[in-house]
Amino acid sequence: MLLTQMMVAVVALALVRNLFSVIVLFGLYSFLTATVMVSLDAVDVAMTEAAVGAGVSTVLLLGALHLCRSEEEKPAHKPWLPLAVTIGTGLVLVYGTWDLPEFSDPEAPIHTHVVPRYLEDGPRETGVPNVVTAVLASYRGFDTLGETTVVFTAGIGVIALLRRRRHVREDMEK
């Protein structure tokens, strides 16, 4: 049922021309993705997706929409080449998943090498008792810092653009 809703959102995203509707559908899709993460017991990833994907990204896109027209321009030609590249990339990605281990396979390499190391050595190496926090804040600290920097920079950029537009309007009124 959830995957069906996600597919409907993607099809609607491809067909809708109103940019406000696209942003709302994008936020809905991010929220549905967060719901999938909860059903997979990845609550930390779900909270991040809900906050960044459905929350911050939607606000930033709405701010950017304020700076432009609300209708997408019709393409001058049929986008067959981008469509072919997208389909080709999707097929390559699907082909790449064929060699992955089965979902929740206890003999998968991640469960025999990576997980035991984090569970056994994580508290000692990081000083953090929660394994998820240890991985996100210590082992992947620079990655998390980079993601935070990107979101912060995007927010500052939207604020700067909105502020500049207000000054331009005030100058035009004088």
One Martini backbone bead per residue (centre of mass of N, CA, C, O) as a GRO file, in nm:
protein
  174
    1MET     BB    1   0.059   0.062  -0.023
    2LEU     BB    2   0.300   0.259   0.014
    3LEU     BB    3   0.426   0.213  -0.267
    4THR     BB    4   0.182   0.311  -0.424
    5GLN     BB    5   0.188   0.601  -0.316
    6MET     BB    6   0.470   0.663  -0.422
    7MET     BB    7   0.407   0.618  -0.723
    8VAL     BB    8   0.188   0.832  -0.744
    9ALA     BB    9   0.370   1.069  -0.668
   10VAL     BB   10   0.568   1.039  -0.905
   11VAL     BB   11   0.366   1.070  -1.135
   12ALA     BB   12   0.263   1.346  -1.045
   13LEU     BB   13   0.537   1.489  -1.065
   14ALA     BB   14   0.562   1.443  -1.381
   15LEU     BB   15   0.273   1.597  -1.461
   16VAL     BB   16   0.307   1.848  -1.307
   17ARG     BB   17   0.331   2.220  -1.346
   18ASN     BB   18   0.290   2.311  -1.065
   19LEU     BB   19   0.523   2.402  -0.829
   20PHE     BB   20   0.365   2.379  -0.567
   21SER     BB   21   0.273   2.086  -0.614
   22VAL     BB   22   0.555   1.968  -0.630
   23ILE     BB   23   0.643   2.038  -0.342
   24VAL     BB   24   0.420   1.883  -0.198
   25LEU     BB   25   0.488   1.606  -0.325
   26PHE     BB   26   0.777   1.595  -0.221
   27GLY     BB   27   0.700   1.600   0.080
   28LEU     BB   28   0.528   1.344   0.067
   29TYR     BB   29   0.752   1.154  -0.027
   30SER     BB   30   0.936   1.199   0.219
   31PHE     BB   31   0.731   1.098   0.425
   32LEU     BB   32   0.701   0.812   0.306
   33THR     BB   33   0.998   0.741   0.343
   34ALA     BB   34   0.994   0.765   0.650
   35THR     BB   35   0.786   0.538   0.687
   36VAL     BB   36   0.961   0.315   0.574
   37MET     BB   37   1.187   0.344   0.788
   38VAL     BB   38   1.009   0.264   1.027
   39SER     BB   39   0.934  -0.025   0.914
   40LEU     BB   40   1.269  -0.085   0.924
   41ASP     BB   41   1.386   0.027   1.204
   42ALA     BB   42   1.483   0.345   1.110
   43VAL     BB   43   1.431   0.603   1.302
   44ASP     BB   44   1.669   0.798   1.254
   45VAL     BB   45   1.627   0.821   0.947
   46ALA     BB   46   1.332   0.914   0.959
   47MET     BB   47   1.381   1.179   1.111
   48THR     BB   48   1.568   1.302   0.902
   49GLU     BB   49   1.375   1.289   0.659
   50ALA     BB   50   1.151   1.457   0.787
   51ALA     BB   51   1.319   1.712   0.849
   52VAL     BB   52   1.468   1.751   0.571
   53GLY     BB   53   1.278   1.653   0.341
   54ALA     BB   54   0.987   1.759   0.456
   55GLY     BB   55   1.088   2.027   0.583
   56VAL     BB   56   1.336   2.204   0.488
   57SER     BB   57   1.308   2.161   0.182
   58THR     BB   58   1.024   2.277   0.156
   59VAL     BB   59   1.092   2.560   0.259
   60LEU     BB   60   1.314   2.625   0.050
   61LEU     BB   61   1.137   2.584  -0.203
   62LEU     BB   62   0.926   2.798  -0.129
   63GLY     BB   63   1.129   3.030  -0.129
   64ALA     BB   64   1.213   2.995  -0.427
   65LEU     BB   65   0.924   3.028  -0.547
   66HIS     BB   66   0.895   3.327  -0.466
   67LEU     BB   67   1.116   3.408  -0.707
   68CYS     BB   68   0.908   3.272  -0.905
   69ARG     BB   69   0.722   3.108  -1.100
   70SER     BB   70   0.447   2.864  -1.083
   71GLU     BB   71   0.518   2.780  -1.380
   72GLU     BB   72   0.621   2.562  -1.600
   73GLU     BB   73   0.801   2.536  -1.865
   74LYS     BB   74   0.787   2.440  -2.174
   75PRO     BB   75   0.943   2.250  -2.373
   76ALA     BB   76   1.097   2.284  -2.688
   77HIS     BB   77   1.138   1.973  -2.654
   78LYS     BB   78   1.179   1.648  -2.647
   79PRO     BB   79   1.301   1.444  -2.364
   80TRP     BB   80   1.461   1.175  -2.469
   81LEU     BB   81   1.750   1.172  -2.360
   82PRO     BB   82   1.692   1.200  -2.054
   83LEU     BB   83   1.512   0.950  -2.045
   84ALA     BB   84   1.726   0.743  -2.138
   85VAL     BB   85   1.929   0.800  -1.910
   86THR     BB   86   1.741   0.732  -1.676
   87ILE     BB   87   1.675   0.442  -1.756
   88GLY     BB   88   1.966   0.342  -1.771
   89THR     BB   89   2.038   0.403  -1.476
   90GLY     BB   90   1.818   0.226  -1.350
   91LEU     BB   91   1.917  -0.043  -1.473
   92VAL     BB   92   2.198  -0.038  -1.344
   93LEU     BB   93   2.097  -0.035  -1.051
   94VAL     BB   94   1.941  -0.298  -1.063
   95TYR     BB   95   2.182  -0.474  -1.145
   96GLY     BB   96   2.346  -0.402  -0.880
   97THR     BB   97   2.132  -0.567  -0.685
   98TRP     BB   98   2.167  -0.875  -0.757
   99ASP     BB   99   2.434  -0.920  -0.552
  100LEU     BB  100   2.282  -0.889  -0.311
  101PRO     BB  101   2.180  -0.964  -0.025
  102GLU     BB  102   1.948  -1.057   0.159
  103PHE     BB  103   1.719  -0.949   0.356
  104SER     BB  104   1.835  -1.015   0.673
  105ASP     BB  105   2.103  -1.161   0.638
  106PRO     BB  106   2.319  -1.306   0.872
  107GLU     BB  107   2.561  -1.364   0.639
  108ALA     BB  108   2.625  -1.093   0.582
  109PRO     BB  109   2.895  -0.888   0.583
  110ILE     BB  110   2.780  -0.672   0.779
  111HIS     BB  111   2.717  -0.898   1.011
  112THR     BB  112   3.030  -1.020   1.024
  113HIS     BB  113   3.205  -0.731   1.042
  114VAL     BB  114   3.079  -0.448   1.117
  115VAL     BB  115   2.878  -0.480   1.353
  116PRO     BB  116   3.064  -0.613   1.566
  117ARG     BB  117   3.259  -0.377   1.586
  118TYR     BB  118   3.060  -0.160   1.681
  119LEU     BB  119   2.952  -0.317   1.931
  120GLU     BB  120   3.236  -0.372   2.070
  121ASP     BB  121   3.414  -0.086   2.005
  122GLY     BB  122   3.241   0.174   2.024
  123PRO     BB  123   3.236   0.254   2.329
  124ARG     BB  124   3.547   0.266   2.355
  125GLU     BB  125   3.623   0.462   2.112
  126THR     BB  126   3.389   0.698   2.180
  127GLY     BB  127   3.209   0.703   2.462
  128VAL     BB  128   2.936   0.586   2.340
  129PRO     BB  129   2.659   0.387   2.414
  130ASN     BB  130   2.525   0.460   2.152
  131VAL     BB  131   2.554   0.332   1.839
  132VAL     BB  132   2.417   0.536   1.654
  133THR     BB  133   2.560   0.785   1.766
  134ALA     BB  134   2.847   0.685   1.713
  135VAL     BB  135   2.824   0.669   1.406
  136LEU     BB  136   2.719   0.961   1.341
  137ALA     BB  137   2.929   1.134   1.531
  138SER     BB  138   3.206   0.970   1.485
  139TYR     BB  139   3.247   0.796   1.226
  140ARG     BB  140   3.038   1.021   1.065
  141GLY     BB  141   3.103   1.326   1.132
  142PHE     BB  142   3.183   1.462   0.859
  143ASP     BB  143   2.925   1.389   0.710
  144THR     BB  144   2.731   1.536   0.900
  145LEU     BB  145   2.863   1.812   0.868
  146GLY     BB  146   2.817   1.835   0.563
  147GLU     BB  147   2.508   1.820   0.568
  148THR     BB  148   2.466   2.065   0.751
  149THR     BB  149   2.609   2.270   0.565
  150VAL     BB  150   2.423   2.246   0.322
  151VAL     BB  151   2.158   2.331   0.460
  152PHE     BB  152   2.258   2.602   0.570
  153THR     BB  153   2.341   2.726   0.295
  154ALA     BB  154   2.063   2.712   0.165
  155GLY     BB  155   1.920   2.894   0.370
  156ILE     BB  156   2.098   3.144   0.328
  157GLY     BB  157   2.040   3.174   0.025
  158VAL     BB  158   1.735   3.223   0.048
  159ILE     BB  159   1.750   3.467   0.232
  160ALA     BB  160   1.921   3.643   0.042
  161LEU     BB  161   1.720   3.645  -0.195
  162LEU     BB  162   1.475   3.761  -0.045
  163ARG     BB  163   1.613   4.021   0.047
  164ARG     BB  164   1.690   4.130  -0.232
  165ARG     BB  165   1.402   4.147  -0.349
  166ARG     BB  166   1.296   4.356  -0.147
  167HIS     BB  167   1.496   4.581  -0.228
  168VAL     BB  168   1.407   4.601  -0.523
  169ARG     BB  169   1.113   4.682  -0.468
  170GLU     BB  170   1.177   4.941  -0.307
  171ASP     BB  171   1.329   5.083  -0.545
  172MET     BB  172   1.084   5.077  -0.749
  173GLU     BB  173   0.885   5.255  -0.565
  174LYS     BB  174   1.073   5.530  -0.569
   0.00000   0.00000   0.00000
